Amino acid sequence: MAQRTLAGVFTREEDVLEATGAARREGLTILDVYTPYAVHGLDSAMALQRSRLPRVCFLLGLGGAAFKVWFEYWTTAVAWPINVGGKPWDSLPAFVPVTFEVMVLFAGVSTVVAFFLVARLRPWRRPRLVHPRVTDDRFVLLLAQTDAGFDVARVRRLLERHHATEVCERDYEEVP
Amino acid sequence: MSDAAALPVREPLILGDKSLAEVTGDICRPLDARPTALWWAGFLASLALLGLGVAAVSYQIAVGIGVWGLNRTVGWAFDITNFVFWIGIGHAGTLISAILFLFRQRWRTSVNRAAEAMTLFAVMCAGLFPVIHMGRPWLAFWMFPYPNTRGSLWINFRSPLVWDFFAISTYFTISLVFWYVGLLPDLATVRDRTRRGFRRRILEWLSLGWNGSYRTWLRYEIVYVLLAGLATPLVVSVHTIVSWDFATSVIPGWHATIFPPYFVAGAIFSGMAMVLTLMLVARSTMGLQHYITGRHVDVMCKLVIFTSGIVAFAYATEFFMALYSANQYEQFVFRNRALGPFAWAYWTMVGCNVLVPQLLWFRRVRANLGLVFVLSLAVNVGMWFERFVIIVTSLHRDYLPSSWAGYAPTSIEVATLAGSFGLFFTCFLLFCRFVPVIAMAEIKSVVGTPARPGKDL
Amino acid sequence: MSRRYWKSIEERDGGEDWLPADRDEFPEPLAVLPDAPGTLGRRGFLKAAGFGLAGTLAAGCQRGPVSKAIPFLNQPEEVMPGRATWYATTCGACSAACGLLVKNRDGRPIKLEGNPQHPLSRGGLCAVGQASLLGLYDRWRHRGPLKRGQPASWADVDADIVSALAAIRHRGGALRLLTGTIVSPTLSATIGRFMATFPNARHVVYDAISSSAILDAHERTHGRRALPRYHFGQAAVIAGVDADFLGTWISPVEFTRGYRDGRSLEGNPPRCSYHAQFESGLTITGTKADWRTRIAPGEEGPVLTQLAARVARRAGLAWPAGDVGMPPVPGAPLDDLAGRLWAARGASLVVSGCQDVAVQVICNFVNHLLGNYGRTIDINRPSYQRGGCDAALGELAAELAAGAVDGLLVAAANPAYDLPADLDFATLARRVDLLVSFAGSPDETAALAGYVCPDHHYLEAWSDAEPAAGCASITQPVLAPIGGTRAIVESLARWMDDARPAYELVRAHWESALFPRRIPVEPFETFWDTAVHDGAVELQVAPRESAASGTSAPLPDPVAAGAAPPEGALSLVLYPSVGQLDGRHAHNPWLQELPDPITKVTWDNCASLSPDAAASLGVREGDVVRIETGGPSPAAAALELPVYIQPGQHDRAVAIPLGYGRASTERFTRAGPHWLESQPGVGPNGLVGINAAPLIVFEGGTLRYGGRAVRIAPTGRRIELATTQRHHSIIEPRQVSSAGSRPIVREMPVSALSAQQPPPGATREGRGLWPDDHPYSGRRWGLIIDLNACTGCSACVVACQVENNIPVVGRDEVRRQREMHWLRIDRYFTDADESVDVVHQPMLCQHCANAPCETVCPVLATVHSADGLNQQVYNRCVGTRYCANNCPYKVRRFNWFTYARADAVENLVLNPDVTVRTRGVMEKCSLCAQRLLEARISARARGEPARDTDVRTACEQSCPAGAIVLGDLNDPASRVAALAKDPRYFQVLEDLNVRPGVGYLAVVRNRDADPGKAGHV
């Protein structure tokens, strides 16, 4: 049988916060929460762990810098040493600015690319909204009907207690 | 929780306690409505300027750099002046979007989107000049270290122009990425307000299938912080490197160690002025009074007067160092700057950058938006002249008096400068038409949702 | 850090087959110069392929595309494509007739250099001589004879002229031949023969820049109308009165070399003549003087009289001249000068360019008292470089006015242009039935002439010269005539039914007339071959009774000052400028763009005023003033010229250069690039400058260039003069700096020189911040310029332009400060008591070891060679101009436009060894890298190490004063290494520690030590 989900739609920030917290305490499986802006505190409510994107940023930045230092040294002092203004073959201080720029470039671009990958954001992805106004002013808590033991009525009551304006069941395919 | 609730004592950042839907509506209105006559007027004017500039540059490339007023002694003038000027403008955008973000200055949310766009367009204008100022611009790609059949003959990593090349391109890329990432949620919002059709298809592609998932929001915030953290040193490094174009030379008046901080401060100074100029226009023409409030203007004015102080201090330091160094070339250059044939440019600079901003000490002046607008224009003029003074007055009389020369711009140079403004405003007006000029998602996080009455948390 | 990087094992181990970077990476010897004849080296072949086309063009001179280059069918053995052939010949640019070596490439001359074996010029060549090469490739030259302005055949023209001449001869009509000074013995002889065939014929000689008074004076005092030879090299004390003998007077190259010998500063005490100069305007001669005094025009007489009186007193001769006028110059220094002259009896020299015979007589008197005749002045072996007789010119004018002349032939002169308005030649000449001009290119006289029988360019012709008695030289053609021109001597012979070509005429004359004067007895063939090969031969001077030695002549009358000009009037000084002389080369763009050594003005002539005079008139530089001559003479002419403020000029003088406003300069209207804001290259009159010759006065049987009273009135108009050195920059160095002045040029009194001081070069190379990875271990090229020898004559500037294909940019570009000269001559003024001191400083790329330009180039387009050259890589340059901005010496030149012109004829002058630069790239002095390379390759081909004595840069070669020395700084035996230890040695802007490879030697003034003067200017 196709798996079903249950979506609670809220109009207030704190409602969805509380509802999420309650749902987790109930041991329900929170698929995701959809909000028009970054609601602070939801990560703890959903018990999400920290992202590892900073490491990507750091490592690739470092790699870029290292590559650039080597490249400048190699081109200037090894591959074709040319006497430029009587400067020493390896003018390390003069290599610093470009190295820094390349480090920033690597770090920044790689971070964003990594973000798009892990968040599965890509141009050809058709957005399937759990609610048409979720990017405007609606907050949606999406729960999974894990098994037959899932009591839809009870959960619906739980959500409505937290001022859910509407609660609807969905097929798994219909939601993101 | 919303700041509006968190800071009850302070005047709220966003007036007329809007609901989230209202925020969306207000900000997206210009995108849905047909362009106003005012917009058309401005757009056509900028387009005409751009055309003029394109004609001038084409003529120059076809005939030769000689159509500029340069000579054997003054090898740079309008070209590099414009370049540094535009780069400086660009800096305010990154400053507002990155540095103020790291300092948790929530008021930035109203202006950061436009400021970042301004950065992009300014850097585009700036990047133009290093290319067209070459004698053989069609060979500009030689600045890039690519393997070639000449040996391989690489490039000279000791040359500040190469540093420039990397700095500008990195700066543009990072600013673009930063701006786009910040734009994602709003693109999604606009997408969802748009009915089927070509425009929606575009938006679907651009918004990368954003669906407001909180897992994505969480990573999004991390990325935003990271980019802000990268852009902050970047913005400092870029203008530092630009200043090294001059500081690493041997020319008296260029060869100065205070250039990096001096240039960065000047950049923020001019950038802030330009942001003010644009914001005040956008605010009155696009009915965003509730989002860009007097408080925003007030804060930016304070930044302007602060940076103006730094710049003034730098001017003074230069003269002191010339005196203190007992270096006759330095001493002559600065005497020549203040009293020589280009004294008019120098005093224009001092007047616009040091004297005029002093008016902003008065709250009444800061509150008078018309006056602030005029002041911001004056600062822009002054900062352009600062670069002109540094470049031309240092070059035209250097070591050997036998080679001293004058300089006067030709019509082509003036047209090129006008053209760069045309490019800038054309891009900016298109941006106002097709992109939400204010970051809705961030505004919403500031507005938040009104707390439930009689509710105990 | 001093780690050593290696690219290969061989390099690390330094194996046999490993070549250090500073040696050529191609081990096989390049097939170059010493190829066996007939074989063709690789380079030779490539060059032949490239330039065979040019050769055919030179021969055929047709424009338009040539589809294929035709190789020599059977190659003449002396012509090796790609290899230069050198011919010795004689310079025909002016009547000084210096010796030339012509560099021929692929059948076309591309460079003129001085002939070191020539006894007069001794290897030097002036700017005009250098530039005269371009006249050969002048498209505007006459291509053939003209009949009433229309092209005609030689046969046709000859027939007409011969019949006309026959008619004159028949009825005993008056035939007159008007020429400039003829230094060619053959031509003189032929003229003599030709004239002899007429009952009433006379040959009238005049010089546009006349020295007639000197000859007349010697006729009076020595009974012989001759121009003596002056030996400046043997003079310990020199007094010049209005004689620019280093610039334009008679034989500047010869005099410059002699003058420099007299101030060589060799030995101890250093040899340094004392030079006093009295002049109204400022000349380069005056700039070199140890004591320079400004005198008003017309005061030459009193000055010489005063001097003569003082000398006579010392000679114990009662000469009643002491009370003539008030001395216009301070008496004490004049006494001092007289004392010095007297002390140096027999080794002193007093010269004057004054055109007043009475003054010249006094000049001779002084020299006679000093016993200079026979020592520093040679009247027995006179000079033939100025033979003009102005009196005869006056008679001719009278005859013309009377309509008494039936035929007038004009050769080597342009009387319609350069004669004063008094004589009004242009109108008078129209009354002559038969007017024939021999002008090789269109000029004012040819325009009037019924027949034009164009002469060759001197590089196309067989001729000869005897500029001074006993010194004869050959002029041989270096390429076939480009047009259908014909040598004068041939034309005259032809009209005497003598069909011999010039070659045979010259050879015959040498056999009959010159060969007998040859001292060593040898067959004529040997003599002739020697003459043609060496270019010059020494001959015996026909022994004639020694001229009356002055004593017999009566004591001269003192000359009082001429009438002072009326109140509010100034008196005129007309002078030949170094580049233009009398205007005969006005069509030459190199000379038009050559900055005048004194005013630095190009493409224009101007009226120079002293600062005080300008202030009193209320005019500024560039103001156009109207210059009116009063007087009843029909020559009450007026001209309008821009003002130039000239320090060091007399306050009552207004100086105007001659030689401008020539017809045929209208061609320069479109000289230089054309674009939106470009200005025409000529003045409002459609010509370059304005002709001042009409203001010359014909008085007392001589042409007078000075002393005429003129009134000056501002017109209210202004024009911007195209100067390469802005005026305000001149005196600035003293004023700008509170902490001493700038270390740019250095002066010292001669006394400081003898006092031995440790060479400042000891601690020159300051320690750098970084490890020195570049210890020029092999050769390090260096150039040292002796500012004391340099006179600013600018020969090097033109030589560099010719050698390195430097484009002419035109007046508008010069106004925009975009002249392209790689080598410029900076001149700095400093205040001297009631005059100014001037230092000329040739400024070129300093080839710094720590070159600021190299560091900033993003694309490695300017880098440093292993032997110390700062190299510019044209094809890599993208034109950011950052290097030029960062050059402390501002010697880099940028191609703002495409300056190269598509002139198929003119471009034949281009040097195939040097790239023609394209638009948008930077360029600068390469230290004649092509010459260095050629020397290196040929030395290697000879299998011996290249010595720096094998190679000389173009500027070095041309310098008449030998002021420039190229060499290997690392070779202790080289001249530069020695000069670098000279106490006079210094580097410009030394405190920047850019470690230049170019150094200078300080100027030395023969003065008492004066703390104010010593040290930097």
PDB file of N, CA, C and O in Angstrom, chain B residues 59 61-62 66 68 70-72 75-76 133 135-136 156 159 245 250-251 328 331 398-399 401-402 411, chain C residues 676-677 729 737-738 742 816-819 826 855-858 877-882 886 890 919:
ATOM      1  N   TYR B  59      34.934  52.960 -30.634  1.00  0.00           N
ATOM      2  CA  TYR B  59      35.806  53.880 -31.381  1.00  0.00           C
ATOM      3  C   TYR B  59      37.230  53.794 -30.868  1.00  0.00           C
ATOM      4  O   TYR B  59      38.185  53.676 -31.645  1.00  0.00           O
ATOM      5  N   ILE B  61      38.700  51.331 -29.297  1.00  0.00           N
ATOM      6  CA  ILE B  61      39.355  50.064 -29.635  1.00  0.00           C
ATOM      7  C   ILE B  61      39.698  50.025 -31.120  1.00  0.00           C
ATOM      8  O   ILE B  61      40.730  49.498 -31.533  1.00  0.00           O
ATOM      9  N   ALA B  62      38.841  50.656 -31.933  1.00  0.00           N
ATOM     10  CA  ALA B  62      39.094  50.633 -33.372  1.00  0.00           C
ATOM     11  C   ALA B  62      40.271  51.532 -33.739  1.00  0.00           C
ATOM     12  O   ALA B  62      41.088  51.182 -34.584  1.00  0.00           O
ATOM     13  N   GLY B  66      45.078  56.311 -28.180  1.00  0.00           N
ATOM     14  CA  GLY B  66      45.402  57.719 -28.369  1.00  0.00           C
ATOM     15  C   GLY B  66      44.204  58.639 -28.315  1.00  0.00           C
ATOM     16  O   GLY B  66      44.360  59.843 -28.101  1.00  0.00           O
ATOM     17  N   TRP B  68      42.324  58.860 -26.057  1.00  0.00           N
ATOM     18  CA  TRP B  68      42.244  59.381 -24.701  1.00  0.00           C
ATOM     19  C   TRP B  68      43.299  60.462 -24.521  1.00  0.00           C
ATOM     20  O   TRP B  68      44.230  60.558 -25.316  1.00  0.00           O
ATOM     21  N   LEU B  70      45.712  60.747 -22.624  1.00  0.00           N
ATOM     22  CA  LEU B  70      46.929  60.331 -21.920  1.00  0.00           C
ATOM     23  C   LEU B  70      48.177  60.738 -22.695  1.00  0.00           C
ATOM     24  O   LEU B  70      48.102  61.082 -23.865  1.00  0.00           O
ATOM     25  N   ASN B  71      49.325  60.706 -22.051  1.00  0.00           N
ATOM     26  CA  ASN B  71      50.570  61.022 -22.736  1.00  0.00           C
ATOM     27  C   ASN B  71      51.706  60.208 -22.134  1.00  0.00           C
ATOM     28  O   ASN B  71      51.496  59.375 -21.260  1.00  0.00           O
ATOM     29  N   ARG B  72      52.936  60.502 -22.599  1.00  0.00           N
ATOM     30  CA  ARG B  72      54.076  59.653 -22.230  1.00  0.00           C
ATOM     31  C   ARG B  72      54.310  59.691 -20.732  1.00  0.00           C
ATOM     32  O   ARG B  72      54.946  58.804 -20.177  1.00  0.00           O
ATOM     33  N   GLY B  75      50.231  57.994 -17.845  1.00  0.00           N
ATOM     34  CA  GLY B  75      49.808  56.809 -18.572  1.00  0.00           C
ATOM     35  C   GLY B  75      48.444  56.299 -18.146  1.00  0.00           C
ATOM     36  O   GLY B  75      47.828  55.491 -18.831  1.00  0.00           O
ATOM     37  N   TRP B  76      47.995  56.745 -16.987  1.00  0.00           N
ATOM     38  CA  TRP B  76      46.672  56.385 -16.496  1.00  0.00           C
ATOM     39  C   TRP B  76      45.969  57.670 -16.071  1.00  0.00           C
ATOM     40  O   TRP B  76      46.607  58.569 -15.534  1.00  0.00           O
ATOM     41  N   HIS B 133      41.453  49.575 -20.956  1.00  0.00           N
ATOM     42  CA  HIS B 133      42.567  50.527 -20.864  1.00  0.00           C
ATOM     43  C   HIS B 133      43.835  49.940 -21.475  1.00  0.00           C
ATOM     44  O   HIS B 133      44.834  50.625 -21.594  1.00  0.00           O
ATOM     45  N   GLY B 135      46.395  48.611 -24.327  1.00  0.00           N
ATOM     46  CA  GLY B 135      46.656  49.021 -25.705  1.00  0.00           C
ATOM     47  C   GLY B 135      46.118  48.001 -26.693  1.00  0.00           C
ATOM     48  O   GLY B 135      45.696  48.342 -27.789  1.00  0.00           O
ATOM     49  N   ARG B 136      46.135  46.756 -26.275  1.00  0.00           N
ATOM     50  CA  ARG B 136      45.622  45.691 -27.147  1.00  0.00           C
ATOM     51  C   ARG B 136      44.640  44.835 -26.349  1.00  0.00           C
ATOM     52  O   ARG B 136      44.957  43.720 -25.924  1.00  0.00           O
ATOM     53  N   ASN B 156      53.366  37.152 -14.659  1.00  0.00           N
ATOM     54  CA  ASN B 156      54.250  37.694 -13.640  1.00  0.00           C
ATOM     55  C   ASN B 156      53.483  37.864 -12.333  1.00  0.00           C
ATOM     56  O   ASN B 156      52.802  38.876 -12.131  1.00  0.00           O
ATOM     57  N   SER B 159      53.384  41.097 -10.272  1.00  0.00           N
ATOM     58  CA  SER B 159      52.778  42.344 -10.734  1.00  0.00           C
ATOM     59  C   SER B 159      51.440  42.599 -10.043  1.00  0.00           C
ATOM     60  O   SER B 159      50.553  41.748 -10.073  1.00  0.00           O
ATOM     61  N   ASP B 245      48.317  48.500  -6.319  1.00  0.00           N
ATOM     62  CA  ASP B 245      48.685  48.954  -7.665  1.00  0.00           C
ATOM     63  C   ASP B 245      49.534  50.196  -7.571  1.00  0.00           C
ATOM     64  O   ASP B 245      50.452  50.416  -8.361  1.00  0.00           O
ATOM     65  N   VAL B 250      57.175  53.066  -7.501  1.00  0.00           N
ATOM     66  CA  VAL B 250      58.214  53.952  -6.961  1.00  0.00           C
ATOM     67  C   VAL B 250      57.813  55.420  -7.099  1.00  0.00           C
ATOM     68  O   VAL B 250      58.604  56.299  -6.792  1.00  0.00           O
ATOM     69  N   ILE B 251      56.624  55.654  -7.574  1.00  0.00           N
ATOM     70  CA  ILE B 251      56.237  57.034  -7.877  1.00  0.00           C
ATOM     71  C   ILE B 251      55.859  57.750  -6.588  1.00  0.00           C
ATOM     72  O   ILE B 251      55.004  57.272  -5.830  1.00  0.00           O
ATOM     73  N   GLN B 328      62.341  64.827  -0.582  1.00  0.00           N
ATOM     74  CA  GLN B 328      61.999  66.019  -1.366  1.00  0.00           C
ATOM     75  C   GLN B 328      60.966  65.705  -2.438  1.00  0.00           C
ATOM     76  O   GLN B 328      60.121  66.542  -2.759  1.00  0.00           O
ATOM     77  N   GLN B 331      57.609  65.575  -0.723  1.00  0.00           N
ATOM     78  CA  GLN B 331      57.195  66.928  -0.319  1.00  0.00           C
ATOM     79  C   GLN B 331      56.702  67.710  -1.523  1.00  0.00           C
ATOM     80  O   GLN B 331      55.661  68.355  -1.482  1.00  0.00           O
ATOM     81  N   ASP B 398      56.709  63.848 -11.781  1.00  0.00           N
ATOM     82  CA  ASP B 398      57.420  62.939 -10.876  1.00  0.00           C
ATOM     83  C   ASP B 398      58.896  63.314 -10.804  1.00  0.00           C
ATOM     84  O   ASP B 398      59.222  64.481 -10.604  1.00  0.00           O
ATOM     85  N   TYR B 399      59.773  62.376 -11.018  1.00  0.00           N
ATOM     86  CA  TYR B 399      61.185  62.619 -10.677  1.00  0.00           C
ATOM     87  C   TYR B 399      61.861  63.638 -11.590  1.00  0.00           C
ATOM     88  O   TYR B 399      62.401  64.634 -11.121  1.00  0.00           O
ATOM     89  N   PRO B 401      62.039  66.609 -13.914  1.00  0.00           N
ATOM     90  CA  PRO B 401      61.213  67.725 -14.375  1.00  0.00           C
ATOM     91  C   PRO B 401      61.162  67.818 -15.894  1.00  0.00           C
ATOM     92  O   PRO B 401      60.218  68.386 -16.444  1.00  0.00           O
ATOM     93  N   SER B 402      62.139  67.232 -16.569  1.00  0.00           N
ATOM     94  CA  SER B 402      62.123  67.336 -18.034  1.00  0.00           C
ATOM     95  C   SER B 402      60.913  66.636 -18.623  1.00  0.00           C
ATOM     96  O   SER B 402      60.459  66.995 -19.704  1.00  0.00           O
ATOM     97  N   SER B 411      36.833  64.015 -25.174  1.00  0.00           N
ATOM     98  CA  SER B 411      35.391  63.725 -25.166  1.00  0.00           C
ATOM     99  C   SER B 411      35.163  62.223 -25.047  1.00  0.00           C
ATOM    100  O   SER B 411      34.226  61.759 -24.410  1.00  0.00           O
TER     101      SER B 411
ATOM    102  N   LEU C 676      39.083  61.903 -34.035  1.00  0.00           N
ATOM    103  CA  LEU C 676      38.047  62.886 -33.731  1.00  0.00           C
ATOM    104  C   LEU C 676      38.624  64.252 -33.387  1.00  0.00           C
ATOM    105  O   LEU C 676      38.197  65.273 -33.912  1.00  0.00           O
ATOM    106  N   GLU C 677      39.622  64.285 -32.508  1.00  0.00           N
ATOM    107  CA  GLU C 677      40.095  65.574 -32.004  1.00  0.00           C
ATOM    108  C   GLU C 677      41.476  65.947 -32.523  1.00  0.00           C
ATOM    109  O   GLU C 677      42.152  66.792 -31.941  1.00  0.00           O
ATOM    110  N   SER C 729      59.186  73.552 -16.457  1.00  0.00           N
ATOM    111  CA  SER C 729      59.993  72.477 -15.875  1.00  0.00           C
ATOM    112  C   SER C 729      61.465  72.814 -15.909  1.00  0.00           C
ATOM    113  O   SER C 729      62.284  72.086 -15.397  1.00  0.00           O
ATOM    114  N   SER C 737      62.632  71.935  -4.533  1.00  0.00           N
ATOM    115  CA  SER C 737      63.035  71.093  -3.415  1.00  0.00           C
ATOM    116  C   SER C 737      63.522  71.953  -2.252  1.00  0.00           C
ATOM    117  O   SER C 737      64.407  72.791  -2.410  1.00  0.00           O
ATOM    118  N   SER C 738      62.960  71.737  -1.136  1.00  0.00           N
ATOM    119  CA  SER C 738      63.440  72.463   0.043  1.00  0.00           C
ATOM    120  C   SER C 738      64.731  71.809   0.517  1.00  0.00           C
ATOM    121  O   SER C 738      65.657  72.479   0.934  1.00  0.00           O
ATOM    122  N   ARG C 742      67.506  68.080  -6.818  1.00  0.00           N
ATOM    123  CA  ARG C 742      67.398  66.668  -7.209  1.00  0.00           C
ATOM    124  C   ARG C 742      68.695  66.142  -7.811  1.00  0.00           C
ATOM    125  O   ARG C 742      69.343  66.837  -8.578  1.00  0.00           O
ATOM    126  N   ARG C 816      50.609  66.804 -27.584  1.00  0.00           N
ATOM    127  CA  ARG C 816      49.995  65.951 -26.544  1.00  0.00           C
ATOM    128  C   ARG C 816      51.053  65.179 -25.775  1.00  0.00           C
ATOM    129  O   ARG C 816      50.736  64.196 -25.107  1.00  0.00           O
ATOM    130  N   GLN C 817      52.293  65.584 -25.901  1.00  0.00           N
ATOM    131  CA  GLN C 817      53.402  64.965 -25.165  1.00  0.00           C
ATOM    132  C   GLN C 817      53.513  63.488 -25.504  1.00  0.00           C
ATOM    133  O   GLN C 817      53.615  62.649 -24.629  1.00  0.00           O
ATOM    134  N   ARG C 818      53.472  63.191 -26.807  1.00  0.00           N
ATOM    135  CA  ARG C 818      53.549  61.785 -27.198  1.00  0.00           C
ATOM    136  C   ARG C 818      54.669  61.547 -28.193  1.00  0.00           C
ATOM    137  O   ARG C 818      54.571  60.647 -29.036  1.00  0.00           O
ATOM    138  N   GLU C 819      55.728  62.371 -28.155  1.00  0.00           N
ATOM    139  CA  GLU C 819      56.838  62.116 -29.085  1.00  0.00           C
ATOM    140  C   GLU C 819      57.424  60.752 -28.753  1.00  0.00           C
ATOM    141  O   GLU C 819      57.362  60.293 -27.624  1.00  0.00           O
ATOM    142  N   ASP C 826      67.472  66.022 -22.379  1.00  0.00           N
ATOM    143  CA  ASP C 826      66.932  66.944 -21.387  1.00  0.00           C
ATOM    144  C   ASP C 826      67.917  68.082 -21.215  1.00  0.00           C
ATOM    145  O   ASP C 826      69.119  67.866 -21.214  1.00  0.00           O
ATOM    146  N   THR C 855      58.993  44.759 -12.795  1.00  0.00           N
ATOM    147  CA  THR C 855      58.221  44.125 -11.728  1.00  0.00           C
ATOM    148  C   THR C 855      56.728  44.246 -11.966  1.00  0.00           C
ATOM    149  O   THR C 855      55.971  43.348 -11.620  1.00  0.00           O
ATOM    150  N   VAL C 856      56.285  45.344 -12.553  1.00  0.00           N
ATOM    151  CA  VAL C 856      54.851  45.598 -12.594  1.00  0.00           C
ATOM    152  C   VAL C 856      54.192  45.062 -13.859  1.00  0.00           C
ATOM    153  O   VAL C 856      52.965  45.074 -13.963  1.00  0.00           O
ATOM    154  N   CYS C 857      54.983  44.586 -14.819  1.00  0.00           N
ATOM    155  CA  CYS C 857      54.341  44.109 -16.046  1.00  0.00           C
ATOM    156  C   CYS C 857      53.629  42.791 -15.774  1.00  0.00           C
ATOM    157  O   CYS C 857      54.262  41.828 -15.350  1.00  0.00           O
ATOM    158  N   PRO C 858      52.304  42.717 -15.998  1.00  0.00           N
ATOM    159  CA  PRO C 858      51.578  41.499 -15.656  1.00  0.00           C
ATOM    160  C   PRO C 858      51.927  40.322 -16.558  1.00  0.00           C
ATOM    161  O   PRO C 858      51.833  39.179 -16.128  1.00  0.00           O
ATOM    162  N   CYS C 877      53.572  42.348 -25.326  1.00  0.00           N
ATOM    163  CA  CYS C 877      53.039  43.509 -24.598  1.00  0.00           C
ATOM    164  C   CYS C 877      51.541  43.666 -24.884  1.00  0.00           C
ATOM    165  O   CYS C 877      51.108  43.575 -26.029  1.00  0.00           O
ATOM    166  N   VAL C 878      50.773  43.847 -23.816  1.00  0.00           N
ATOM    167  CA  VAL C 878      49.345  44.106 -24.007  1.00  0.00           C
ATOM    168  C   VAL C 878      49.016  45.577 -23.796  1.00  0.00           C
ATOM    169  O   VAL C 878      47.891  46.006 -24.003  1.00  0.00           O
ATOM    170  N   GLY C 879      49.987  46.355 -23.366  1.00  0.00           N
ATOM    171  CA  GLY C 879      49.798  47.806 -23.321  1.00  0.00           C
ATOM    172  C   GLY C 879      49.061  48.335 -22.115  1.00  0.00           C
ATOM    173  O   GLY C 879      48.176  49.167 -22.244  1.00  0.00           O
ATOM    174  N   THR C 880      49.438  47.846 -20.920  1.00  0.00           N
ATOM    175  CA  THR C 880      48.792  48.421 -19.735  1.00  0.00           C
ATOM    176  C   THR C 880      49.407  49.762 -19.352  1.00  0.00           C
ATOM    177  O   THR C 880      48.853  50.471 -18.521  1.00  0.00           O
ATOM    178  N   ARG C 881      50.598  50.071 -19.884  1.00  0.00           N
ATOM    179  CA  ARG C 881      51.325  51.319 -19.599  1.00  0.00           C
ATOM    180  C   ARG C 881      51.746  51.426 -18.138  1.00  0.00           C
ATOM    181  O   ARG C 881      52.219  52.470 -17.709  1.00  0.00           O
ATOM    182  N   TYR C 882      51.582  50.354 -17.372  1.00  0.00           N
ATOM    183  CA  TYR C 882      51.995  50.385 -15.967  1.00  0.00           C
ATOM    184  C   TYR C 882      53.502  50.600 -15.895  1.00  0.00           C
ATOM    185  O   TYR C 882      54.001  51.366 -15.063  1.00  0.00           O
ATOM    186  N   ASN C 886      55.608  53.587 -13.972  1.00  0.00           N
ATOM    187  CA  ASN C 886      56.510  53.265 -12.866  1.00  0.00           C
ATOM    188  C   ASN C 886      57.966  53.532 -13.216  1.00  0.00           C
ATOM    189  O   ASN C 886      58.842  53.186 -12.444  1.00  0.00           O
ATOM    190  N   LYS C 890      60.961  58.095 -17.038  1.00  0.00           N
ATOM    191  CA  LYS C 890      59.963  58.362 -18.076  1.00  0.00           C
ATOM    192  C   LYS C 890      60.568  58.269 -19.480  1.00  0.00           C
ATOM    193  O   LYS C 890      60.460  59.184 -20.285  1.00  0.00           O
ATOM    194  N   ARG C 919      50.406  49.230 -33.072  1.00  0.00           N
ATOM    195  CA  ARG C 919      49.650  50.062 -32.137  1.00  0.00           C
ATOM    196  C   ARG C 919      49.417  49.312 -30.819  1.00  0.00           C
ATOM    197  O   ARG C 919      49.224  48.096 -30.820  1.00  0.00           O
TER     198      ARG C 919
END
